[in-house]
Structures are given as structure tokens and as C-alpha cells.
Short mmCIF file of C-alpha atoms and ligand atoms in Angstrom, two decimals:
data_model
loop_
_atom_site.label_atom_id
_atom_site.label_comp_id
_atom_site.label_asym_id
_atom_site.label_seq_id
_atom_site.Cartn_x
_atom_site.Cartn_y
_atom_site.Cartn_z
CA MET W 1 -1.62 8.41 37.23
CA THR W 2 -5.12 9.13 37.93
CA PRO W 3 -6.76 6.61 40.25
CA ALA W 4 -9.50 4.60 38.49
CA PRO W 5 -12.42 2.68 40.04
CA THR W 6 -11.48 -0.91 40.36
CA PRO W 7 -12.29 -2.76 37.19
CA PRO W 8 -14.05 -6.00 37.20
CA LEU W 9 -12.22 -9.32 37.62
CA GLY W 10 -11.80 -11.48 34.72
CA ASP W 11 -9.47 -13.75 32.61
CA CYS W 12 -6.82 -11.52 30.85
CA GLN W 13 -6.82 -12.16 27.19
CA LEU W 14 -3.09 -12.20 27.09
CA CYS W 15 -1.71 -13.93 30.14
CA ARG W 16 -4.75 -15.89 30.88
CA HIS W 17 -4.51 -14.98 34.66
CA ARG W 18 -7.64 -13.84 36.60
CA LYS W 19 -7.23 -10.38 37.48
CA HIS W 20 -8.77 -6.90 37.26
CA LEU W 21 -9.33 -6.23 33.68
CA TRP W 22 -9.13 -3.01 31.70
CA PRO W 23 -10.42 -2.67 28.08
CA HIS W 24 -7.58 -2.12 25.71
CA LYS W 25 -8.58 -0.90 22.21
CA SER W 26 -6.05 -1.54 19.56
CA LYS W 27 -5.03 1.12 17.08
CA ARG W 28 -3.95 -1.48 14.73
CA ASP W 29 -7.04 -3.67 14.50
CA GLY W 30 -9.58 -1.78 16.36
CA LEU W 31 -10.41 -4.71 18.52
CA VAL W 32 -11.05 -4.35 22.31
CA ARG W 33 -9.19 -6.89 24.39
CA ASN W 34 -9.69 -7.26 28.05
CA LEU W 35 -6.22 -6.89 29.68
CA CYS W 36 -4.80 -6.90 33.14
CA GLY W 37 -2.70 -3.86 34.16
CA GLY W 38 0.70 -5.48 33.16
CA CYS W 39 -0.68 -6.65 29.70
CA HIS W 40 -2.50 -3.48 29.10
CA GLU W 41 0.78 -1.60 29.38
CA SER W 42 2.69 -4.19 27.27
CA ALA W 43 0.18 -3.85 24.73
CA SER W 44 0.17 -0.13 24.58
CA LEU W 45 3.92 -0.11 24.29
CA ALA W 46 4.20 -2.82 21.67
CA GLU W 47 1.80 -0.91 19.56
CA GLU W 48 3.74 2.59 20.15
CA ARG W 49 6.73 0.69 18.77
CA GLY W 50 4.80 -0.66 15.73
CA GLY W 51 4.55 -4.08 17.19
CA PHE W 52 1.85 -6.47 17.80
CA ILE W 53 -0.26 -7.37 20.89
CA ASP W 54 -0.65 -10.87 20.44
CA PHE W 55 -0.06 -13.82 17.86
CA ASP W 56 -3.25 -13.57 16.31
CA GLN W 57 -2.81 -9.95 15.47
CA ALA W 58 0.80 -10.41 14.24
CA HIS W 59 -0.64 -13.32 11.92
CA THR W 60 -3.62 -11.42 10.81
CA HIS W 61 -2.08 -8.02 10.19
CA GLY W 62 1.57 -8.44 9.89
CA SER W 63 4.01 -9.59 7.14
CA ASP W 64 5.91 -12.84 7.75
CA GLU W 65 8.84 -10.91 9.00
CA ASP W 66 6.44 -9.19 11.65
CA LEU W 67 5.44 -12.66 12.51
CA LEU W 68 9.02 -13.91 13.00
CA THR W 69 9.73 -10.81 15.06
CA TRP W 70 6.85 -11.65 17.26
CA LEU W 71 8.04 -15.20 17.63
CA ARG W 72 11.51 -14.22 18.59
CA GLY W 73 9.94 -11.98 21.19
CA ASP W 74 11.64 -8.87 20.01
CA LEU W 75 8.81 -6.63 20.53
ZN1 LIG L 101 -2.49 -10.16 31.71
#
């Protein structure tokens, strides 16, 4: 992995913890979310699997089935 300059501190949009944040641009909805390292990785993995980053995204862009899958935590 390439070392990056330390990003600014802020509230992660997924886990709500105050951490160093990296911008994550969604391939699915094109939105940029400021996420901590762990959430950034989860978000990338979720999208690679065809899943969703957060509830809003599943709600807005997914089918009912996608939403249920999200709620079950399968992705
Ligand atoms: Zn986070």
C-alpha cells in the first residue's frame, strides 16, 4: 500500500466516529462520502460485491430485496 499524507480529522459518515477521513466516491450513486479507513474499505468491498454503502443508498438505489439484504447485514 502507498503511504498517503494523513487526512484531516472529522466525523465518519458511516460509523460516526471522529477519525481521519478519506473521501470515498461511490461507483453506484457518484456521491462522495468522507469515511474512516475501516469504513472506506468496507464501502469499496460492498460496492465490488454489488452491495450498498449505507442504508440511504440501498433505499434510494436498490430494490426491496436489496434493502432487505442490507437490513439482514449480508453485505
Ligand atoms: Zn467509519
